[in-house]
PDB file of C-alpha atoms and ligand atoms in Angstrom:
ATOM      1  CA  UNK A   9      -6.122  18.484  20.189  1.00 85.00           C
ATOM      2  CA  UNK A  10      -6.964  18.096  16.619  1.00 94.00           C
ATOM      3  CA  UNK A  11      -7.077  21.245  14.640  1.00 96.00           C
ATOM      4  CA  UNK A  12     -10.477  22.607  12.620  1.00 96.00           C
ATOM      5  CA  UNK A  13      -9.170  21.301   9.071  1.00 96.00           C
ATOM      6  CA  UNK A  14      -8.130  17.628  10.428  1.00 96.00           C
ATOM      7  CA  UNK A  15     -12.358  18.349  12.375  1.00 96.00           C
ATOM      8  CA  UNK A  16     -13.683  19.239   8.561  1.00 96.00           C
ATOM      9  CA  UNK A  17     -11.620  16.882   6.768  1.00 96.00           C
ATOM     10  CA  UNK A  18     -12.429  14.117   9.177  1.00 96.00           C
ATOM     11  CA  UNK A  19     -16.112  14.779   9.192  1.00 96.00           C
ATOM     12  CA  UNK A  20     -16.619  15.748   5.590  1.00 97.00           C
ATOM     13  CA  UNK A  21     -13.977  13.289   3.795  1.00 96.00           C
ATOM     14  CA  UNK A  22     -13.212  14.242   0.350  1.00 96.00           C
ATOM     15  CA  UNK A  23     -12.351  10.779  -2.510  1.00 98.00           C
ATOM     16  CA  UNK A  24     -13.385   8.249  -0.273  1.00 97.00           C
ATOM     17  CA  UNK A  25     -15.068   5.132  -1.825  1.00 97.00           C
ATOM     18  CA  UNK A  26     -13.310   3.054  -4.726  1.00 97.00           C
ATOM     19  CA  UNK A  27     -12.259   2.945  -8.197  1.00 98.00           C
ATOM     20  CA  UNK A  28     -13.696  -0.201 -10.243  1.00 95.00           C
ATOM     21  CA  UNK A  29     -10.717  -1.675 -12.332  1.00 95.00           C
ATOM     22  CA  UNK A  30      -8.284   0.932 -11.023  1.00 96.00           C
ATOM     23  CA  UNK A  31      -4.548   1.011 -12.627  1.00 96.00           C
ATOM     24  CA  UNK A  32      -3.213   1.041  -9.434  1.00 94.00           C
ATOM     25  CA  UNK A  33      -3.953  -0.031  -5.982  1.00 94.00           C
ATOM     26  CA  UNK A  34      -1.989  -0.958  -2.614  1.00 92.00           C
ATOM     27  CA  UNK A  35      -2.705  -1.197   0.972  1.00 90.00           C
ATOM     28  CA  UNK A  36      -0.463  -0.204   3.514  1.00 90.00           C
ATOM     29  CA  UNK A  37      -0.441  -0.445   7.439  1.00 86.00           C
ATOM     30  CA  UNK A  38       1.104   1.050   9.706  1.00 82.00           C
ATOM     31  CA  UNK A  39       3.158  -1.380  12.322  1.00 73.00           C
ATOM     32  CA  UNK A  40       2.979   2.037  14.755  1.00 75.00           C
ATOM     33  CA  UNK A  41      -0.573   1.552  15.537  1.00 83.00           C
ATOM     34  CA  UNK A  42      -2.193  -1.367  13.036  1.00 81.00           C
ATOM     35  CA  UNK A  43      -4.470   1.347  11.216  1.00 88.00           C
ATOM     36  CA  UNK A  44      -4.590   0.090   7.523  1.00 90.00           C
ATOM     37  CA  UNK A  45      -5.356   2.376   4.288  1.00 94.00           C
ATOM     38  CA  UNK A  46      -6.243   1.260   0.659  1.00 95.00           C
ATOM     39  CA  UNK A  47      -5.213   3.658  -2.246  1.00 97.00           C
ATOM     40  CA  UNK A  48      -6.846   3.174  -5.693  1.00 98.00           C
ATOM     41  CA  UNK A  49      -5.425   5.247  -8.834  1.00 98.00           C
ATOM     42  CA  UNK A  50      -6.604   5.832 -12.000  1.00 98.00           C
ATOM     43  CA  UNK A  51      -3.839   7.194 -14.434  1.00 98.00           C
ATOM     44  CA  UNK A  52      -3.397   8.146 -18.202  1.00 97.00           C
ATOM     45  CA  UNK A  53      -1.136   5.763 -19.543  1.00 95.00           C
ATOM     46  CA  UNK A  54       0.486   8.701 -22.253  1.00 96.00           C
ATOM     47  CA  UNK A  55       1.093  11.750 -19.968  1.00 97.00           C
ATOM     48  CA  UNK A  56       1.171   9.330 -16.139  1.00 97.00           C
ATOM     49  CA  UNK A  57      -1.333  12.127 -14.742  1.00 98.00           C
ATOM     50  CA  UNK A  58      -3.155  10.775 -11.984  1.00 98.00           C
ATOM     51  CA  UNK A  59      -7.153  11.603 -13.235  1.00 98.00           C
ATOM     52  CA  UNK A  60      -8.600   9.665 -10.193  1.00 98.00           C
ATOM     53  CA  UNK A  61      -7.953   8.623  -6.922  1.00 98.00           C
ATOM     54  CA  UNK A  62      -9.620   7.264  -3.952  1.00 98.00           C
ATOM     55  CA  UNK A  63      -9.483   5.602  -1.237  1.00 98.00           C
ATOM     56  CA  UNK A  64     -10.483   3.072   1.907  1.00 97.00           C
ATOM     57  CA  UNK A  65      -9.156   3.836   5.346  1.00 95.00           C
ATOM     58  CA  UNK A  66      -9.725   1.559   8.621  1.00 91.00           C
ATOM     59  CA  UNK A  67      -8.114   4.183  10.919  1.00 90.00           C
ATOM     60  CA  UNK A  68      -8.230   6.888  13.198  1.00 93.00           C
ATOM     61  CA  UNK A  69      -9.707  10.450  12.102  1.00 95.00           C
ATOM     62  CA  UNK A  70      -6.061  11.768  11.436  1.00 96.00           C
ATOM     63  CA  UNK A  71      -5.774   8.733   9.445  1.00 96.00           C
ATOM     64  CA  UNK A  72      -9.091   9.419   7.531  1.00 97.00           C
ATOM     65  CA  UNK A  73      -8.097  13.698   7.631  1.00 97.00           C
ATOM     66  CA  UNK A  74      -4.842  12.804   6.147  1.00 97.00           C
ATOM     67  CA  UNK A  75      -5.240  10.618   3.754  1.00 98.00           C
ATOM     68  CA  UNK A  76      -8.229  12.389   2.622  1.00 98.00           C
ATOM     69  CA  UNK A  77      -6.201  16.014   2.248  1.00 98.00           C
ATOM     70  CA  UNK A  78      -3.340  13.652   0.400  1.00 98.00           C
ATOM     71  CA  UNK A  79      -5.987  12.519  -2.306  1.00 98.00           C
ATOM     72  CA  UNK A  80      -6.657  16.207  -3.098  1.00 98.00           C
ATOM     73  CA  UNK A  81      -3.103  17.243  -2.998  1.00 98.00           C
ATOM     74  CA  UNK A  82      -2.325  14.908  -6.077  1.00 98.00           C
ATOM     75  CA  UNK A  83      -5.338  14.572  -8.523  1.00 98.00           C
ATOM     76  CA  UNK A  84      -4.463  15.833 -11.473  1.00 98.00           C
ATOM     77  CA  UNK A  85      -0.698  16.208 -11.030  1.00 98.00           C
ATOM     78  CA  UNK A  86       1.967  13.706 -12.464  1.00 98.00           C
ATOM     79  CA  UNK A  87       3.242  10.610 -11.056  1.00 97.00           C
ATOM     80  CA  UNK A  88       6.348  12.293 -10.843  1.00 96.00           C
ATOM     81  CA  UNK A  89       4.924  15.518  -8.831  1.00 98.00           C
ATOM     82  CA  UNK A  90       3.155  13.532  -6.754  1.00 98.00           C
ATOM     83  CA  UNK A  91       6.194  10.973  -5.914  1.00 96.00           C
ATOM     84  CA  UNK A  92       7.873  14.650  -4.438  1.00 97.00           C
ATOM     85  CA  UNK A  93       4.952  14.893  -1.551  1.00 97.00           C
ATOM     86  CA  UNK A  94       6.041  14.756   1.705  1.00 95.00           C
ATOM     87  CA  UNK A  95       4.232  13.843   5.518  1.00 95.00           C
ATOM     88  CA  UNK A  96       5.134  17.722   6.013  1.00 95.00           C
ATOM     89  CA  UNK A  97       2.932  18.824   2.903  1.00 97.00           C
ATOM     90  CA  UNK A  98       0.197  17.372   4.502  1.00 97.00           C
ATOM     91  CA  UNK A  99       0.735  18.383   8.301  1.00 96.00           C
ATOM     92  CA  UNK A 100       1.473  21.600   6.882  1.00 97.00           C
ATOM     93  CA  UNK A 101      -1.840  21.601   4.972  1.00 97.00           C
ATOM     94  CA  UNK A 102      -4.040  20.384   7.760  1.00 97.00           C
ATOM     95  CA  UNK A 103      -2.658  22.784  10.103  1.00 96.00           C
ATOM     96  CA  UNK A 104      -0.397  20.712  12.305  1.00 96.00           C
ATOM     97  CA  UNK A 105      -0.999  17.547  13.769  1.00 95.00           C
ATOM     98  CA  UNK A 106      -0.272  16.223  17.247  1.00 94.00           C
ATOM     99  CA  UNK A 107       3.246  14.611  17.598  1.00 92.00           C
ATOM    100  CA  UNK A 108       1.687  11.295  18.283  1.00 92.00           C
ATOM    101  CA  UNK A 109      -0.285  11.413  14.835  1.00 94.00           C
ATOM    102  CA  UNK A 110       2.453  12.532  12.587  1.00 93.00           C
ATOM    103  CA  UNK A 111       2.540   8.779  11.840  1.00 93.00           C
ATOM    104  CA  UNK A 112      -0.676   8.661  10.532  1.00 94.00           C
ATOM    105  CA  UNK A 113       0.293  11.222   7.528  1.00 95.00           C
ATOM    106  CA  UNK A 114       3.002   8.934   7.213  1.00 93.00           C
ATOM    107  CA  UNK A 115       0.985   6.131   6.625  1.00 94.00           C
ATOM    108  CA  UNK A 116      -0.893   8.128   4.048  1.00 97.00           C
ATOM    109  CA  UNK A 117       2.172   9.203   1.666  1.00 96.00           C
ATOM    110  CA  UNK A 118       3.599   5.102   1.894  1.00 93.00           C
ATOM    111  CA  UNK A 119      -0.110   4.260   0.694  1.00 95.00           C
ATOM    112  CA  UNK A 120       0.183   6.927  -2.251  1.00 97.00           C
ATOM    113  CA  UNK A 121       4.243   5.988  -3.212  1.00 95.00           C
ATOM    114  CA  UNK A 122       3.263   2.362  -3.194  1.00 93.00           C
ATOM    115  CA  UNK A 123       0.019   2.242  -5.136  1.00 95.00           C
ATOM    116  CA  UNK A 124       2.435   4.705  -7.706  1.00 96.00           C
ATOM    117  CA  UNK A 125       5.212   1.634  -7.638  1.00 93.00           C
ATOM    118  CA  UNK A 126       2.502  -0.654  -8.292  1.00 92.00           C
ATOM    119  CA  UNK A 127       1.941   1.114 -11.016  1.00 95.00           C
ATOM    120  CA  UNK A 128       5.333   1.878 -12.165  1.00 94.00           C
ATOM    121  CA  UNK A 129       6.271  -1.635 -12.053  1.00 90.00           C
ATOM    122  CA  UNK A 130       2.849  -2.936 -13.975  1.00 89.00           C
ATOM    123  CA  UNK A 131       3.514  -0.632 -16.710  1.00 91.00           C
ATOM    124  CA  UNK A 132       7.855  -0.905 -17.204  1.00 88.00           C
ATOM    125  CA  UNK A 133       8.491   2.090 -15.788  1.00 90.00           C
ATOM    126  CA  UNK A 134      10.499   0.951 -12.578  1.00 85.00           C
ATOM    127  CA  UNK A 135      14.301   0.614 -12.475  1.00 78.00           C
ATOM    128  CA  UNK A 136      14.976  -2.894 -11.524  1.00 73.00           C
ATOM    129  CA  UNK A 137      16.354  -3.325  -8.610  1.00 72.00           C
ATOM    130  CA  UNK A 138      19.103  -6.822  -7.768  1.00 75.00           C
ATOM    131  CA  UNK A 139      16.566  -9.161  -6.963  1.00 85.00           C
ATOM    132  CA  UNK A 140      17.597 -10.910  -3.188  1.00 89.00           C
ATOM    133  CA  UNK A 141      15.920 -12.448  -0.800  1.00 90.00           C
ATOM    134  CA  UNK A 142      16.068  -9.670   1.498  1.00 88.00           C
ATOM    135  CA  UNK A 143      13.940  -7.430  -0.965  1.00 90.00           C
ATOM    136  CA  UNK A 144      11.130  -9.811  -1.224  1.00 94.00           C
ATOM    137  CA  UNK A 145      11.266 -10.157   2.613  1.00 94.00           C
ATOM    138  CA  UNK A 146      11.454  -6.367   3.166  1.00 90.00           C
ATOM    139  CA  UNK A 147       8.291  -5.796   0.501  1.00 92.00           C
ATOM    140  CA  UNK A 148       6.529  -8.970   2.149  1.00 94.00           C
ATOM    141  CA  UNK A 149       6.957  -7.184   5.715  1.00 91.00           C
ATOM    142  CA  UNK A 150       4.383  -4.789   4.254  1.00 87.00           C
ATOM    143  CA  UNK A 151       1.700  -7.189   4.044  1.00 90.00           C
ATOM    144  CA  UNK A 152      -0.132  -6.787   7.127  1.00 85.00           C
ATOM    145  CA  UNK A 153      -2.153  -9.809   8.372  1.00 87.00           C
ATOM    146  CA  UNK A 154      -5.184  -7.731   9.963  1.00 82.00           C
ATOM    147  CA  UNK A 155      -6.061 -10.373  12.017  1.00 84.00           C
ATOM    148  CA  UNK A 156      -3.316 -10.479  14.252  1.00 85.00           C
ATOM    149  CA  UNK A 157      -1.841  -6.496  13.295  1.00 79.00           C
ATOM    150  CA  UNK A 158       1.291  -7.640  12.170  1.00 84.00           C
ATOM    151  CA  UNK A 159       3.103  -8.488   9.442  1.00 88.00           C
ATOM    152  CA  UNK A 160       3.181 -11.627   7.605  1.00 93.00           C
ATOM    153  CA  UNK A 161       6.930 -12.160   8.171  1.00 94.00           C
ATOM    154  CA  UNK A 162       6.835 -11.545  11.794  1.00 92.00           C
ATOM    155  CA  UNK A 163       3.444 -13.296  12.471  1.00 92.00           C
ATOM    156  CA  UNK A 164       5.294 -16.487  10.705  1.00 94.00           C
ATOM    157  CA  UNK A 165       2.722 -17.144   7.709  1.00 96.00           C
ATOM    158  CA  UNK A 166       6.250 -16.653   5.805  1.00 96.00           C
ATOM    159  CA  UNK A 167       7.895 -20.081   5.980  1.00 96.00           C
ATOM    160  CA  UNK A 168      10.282 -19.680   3.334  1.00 96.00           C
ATOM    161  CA  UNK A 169      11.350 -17.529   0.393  1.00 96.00           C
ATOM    162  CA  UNK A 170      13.342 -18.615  -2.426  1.00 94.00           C
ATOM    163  CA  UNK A 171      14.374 -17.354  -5.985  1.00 93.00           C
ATOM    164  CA  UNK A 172      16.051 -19.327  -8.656  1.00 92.00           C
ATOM    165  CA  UNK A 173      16.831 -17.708 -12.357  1.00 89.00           C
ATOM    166  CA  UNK A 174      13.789 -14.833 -11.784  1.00 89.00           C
ATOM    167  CA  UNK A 175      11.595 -17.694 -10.355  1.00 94.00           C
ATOM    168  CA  UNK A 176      10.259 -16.715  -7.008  1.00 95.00           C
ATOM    169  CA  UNK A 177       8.764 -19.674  -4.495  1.00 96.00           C
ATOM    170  CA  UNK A 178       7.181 -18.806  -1.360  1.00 97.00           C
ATOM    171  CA  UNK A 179       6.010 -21.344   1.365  1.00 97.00           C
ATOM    172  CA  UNK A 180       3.001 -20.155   3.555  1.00 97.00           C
ATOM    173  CA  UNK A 181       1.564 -21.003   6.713  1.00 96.00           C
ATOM    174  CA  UNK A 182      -1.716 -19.351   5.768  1.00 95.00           C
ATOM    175  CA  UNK A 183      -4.844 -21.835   6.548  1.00 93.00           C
ATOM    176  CA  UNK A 184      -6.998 -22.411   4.046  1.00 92.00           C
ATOM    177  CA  UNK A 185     -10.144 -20.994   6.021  1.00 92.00           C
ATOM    178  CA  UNK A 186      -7.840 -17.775   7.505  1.00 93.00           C
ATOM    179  CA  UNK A 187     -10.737 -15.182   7.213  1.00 92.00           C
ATOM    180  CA  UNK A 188      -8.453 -12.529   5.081  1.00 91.00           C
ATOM    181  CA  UNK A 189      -6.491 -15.315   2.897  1.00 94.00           C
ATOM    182  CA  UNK A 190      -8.060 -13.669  -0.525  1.00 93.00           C
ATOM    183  CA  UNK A 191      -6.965 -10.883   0.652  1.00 90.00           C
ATOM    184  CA  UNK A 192      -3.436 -11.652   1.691  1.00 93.00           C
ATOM    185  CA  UNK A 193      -2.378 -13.697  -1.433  1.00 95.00           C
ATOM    186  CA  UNK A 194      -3.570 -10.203  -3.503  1.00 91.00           C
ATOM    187  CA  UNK A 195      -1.336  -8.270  -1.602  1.00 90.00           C
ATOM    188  CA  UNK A 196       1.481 -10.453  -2.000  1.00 95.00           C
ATOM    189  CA  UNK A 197       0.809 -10.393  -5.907  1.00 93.00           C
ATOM    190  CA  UNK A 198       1.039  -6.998  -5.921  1.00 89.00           C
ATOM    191  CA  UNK A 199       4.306  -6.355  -3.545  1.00 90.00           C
ATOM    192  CA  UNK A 200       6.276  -8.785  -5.329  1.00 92.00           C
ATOM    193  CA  UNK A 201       4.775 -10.398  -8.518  1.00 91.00           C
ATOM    194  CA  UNK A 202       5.580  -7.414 -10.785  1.00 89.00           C
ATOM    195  CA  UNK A 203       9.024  -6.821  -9.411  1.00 90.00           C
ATOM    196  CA  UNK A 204      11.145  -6.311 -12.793  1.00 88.00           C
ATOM    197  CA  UNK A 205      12.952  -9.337 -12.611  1.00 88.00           C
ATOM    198  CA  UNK A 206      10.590 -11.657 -11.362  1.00 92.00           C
ATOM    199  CA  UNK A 207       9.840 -14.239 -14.127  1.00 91.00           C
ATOM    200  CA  UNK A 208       7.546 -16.196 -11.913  1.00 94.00           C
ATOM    201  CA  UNK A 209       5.596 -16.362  -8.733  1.00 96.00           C
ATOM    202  CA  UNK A 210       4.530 -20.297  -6.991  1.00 96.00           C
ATOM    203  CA  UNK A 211       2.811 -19.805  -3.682  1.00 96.00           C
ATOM    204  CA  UNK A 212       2.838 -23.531  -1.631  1.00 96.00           C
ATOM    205  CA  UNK A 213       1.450 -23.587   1.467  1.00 96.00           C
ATOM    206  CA  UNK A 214       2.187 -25.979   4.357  1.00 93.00           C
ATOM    207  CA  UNK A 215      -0.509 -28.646   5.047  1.00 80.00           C
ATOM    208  CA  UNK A 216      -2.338 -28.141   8.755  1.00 71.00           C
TER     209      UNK A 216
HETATM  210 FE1  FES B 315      -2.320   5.041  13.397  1.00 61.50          FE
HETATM  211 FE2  FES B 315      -3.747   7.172  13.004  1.00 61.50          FE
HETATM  212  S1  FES B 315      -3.298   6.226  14.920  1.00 61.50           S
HETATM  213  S2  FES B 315      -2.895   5.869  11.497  1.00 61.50           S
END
């Protein structure tokens, strides 16, 4: 069902691996099927071409051929050109991909536009957006908990989210021997902690 180019690409992936101190980095998941990519830029800080990329999948070989294709698609072009890549480039480019996969070329374009935001927001180059609670909930239901495959809002680690004058103060439910903890509180960091607007970021967690 898979066509010779997702075969090659899946067999033979191209920028796999990662980048040691990248400038940019985010992992996404996709809630459609729990399949988790990491995306790891390197990009010059005067003309924002992206030099380097790579990255780590735990998915499916359309996840792997997509996101593999998608790496090759953008080296070397601006973070600007690359923000205008769509799931269709990369279907397109593979040669088609089975309706119930399209997601997985999804997956790889949200890991690519997030690792750039990352990067936009490290660096001042993001608009701000109005700060609300339901912005730090909607970029905190992107933090996947791979131990249960869902989110951290919906698996309840979130307990609370508050912001006062740019101060943001989240309350966890994360124990404090949860196997991907280290892993969690980085993503977190990078979702929210370089929002413009956010001054400040306390993490508390509840007592168990
Ligand atoms: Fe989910 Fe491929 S099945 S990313």
């Amino acid at each position: 069902m898979y066509s010779k180019k997702v075969i090659k690409y899946f067999m033979h992936p191209k920028n796999v691996g990662e980048i040691k101190n990248p400038d940019a980095k985010a992992t996404e998941g996709s809630l459609a099927c729990g399949d988790m990519i990491t995306i790891y830029l390197k990009i010059d800080s005067k003309t924002h071409v992206i030099t380097d990329i790579k990255f780590k999948s735990y998915g499916c070989a359309a996840n792997i051929a997509t996101t593999s294709v998608m790496t090759e698609m953008v080296k070397g072009k601006t973070i600007q050109e690359a923000k205008k890549l769509e799931f269709k480039d990369i279907t397109k480019a593979l040669g088609g991909l089975p309706p119930m996969k399209i997601h997985c070329s999804i997956l790889a374009i949200d890991g690519l536009k997030t690792a750039i935001r990352n990067y936009e927001e490290r660096h001042g180059l993001a608009k701000p957006e109005d700060l609300n609670e339901s912005i730090l909930r909607s970029r905190l239901r992107k933090v996947i908990d791979p131990k249960v495959g869902k989110d951290i809002v919906t698996a309840g680690i979130v307990q609370n989210v508050t912001i006062k004058n740019g101060a943001v103060r989240l309350l966890l439910k994360l124990p404090e021997d949860h196997e991907f903890r280290d892993n969690i509180l980085e993503e977190i960091d990078e979702r929210i902690g370089h929002i413009p607007g956010v001054k400040k970021l306390n993490i508390e967690f509840i007592k168990q």
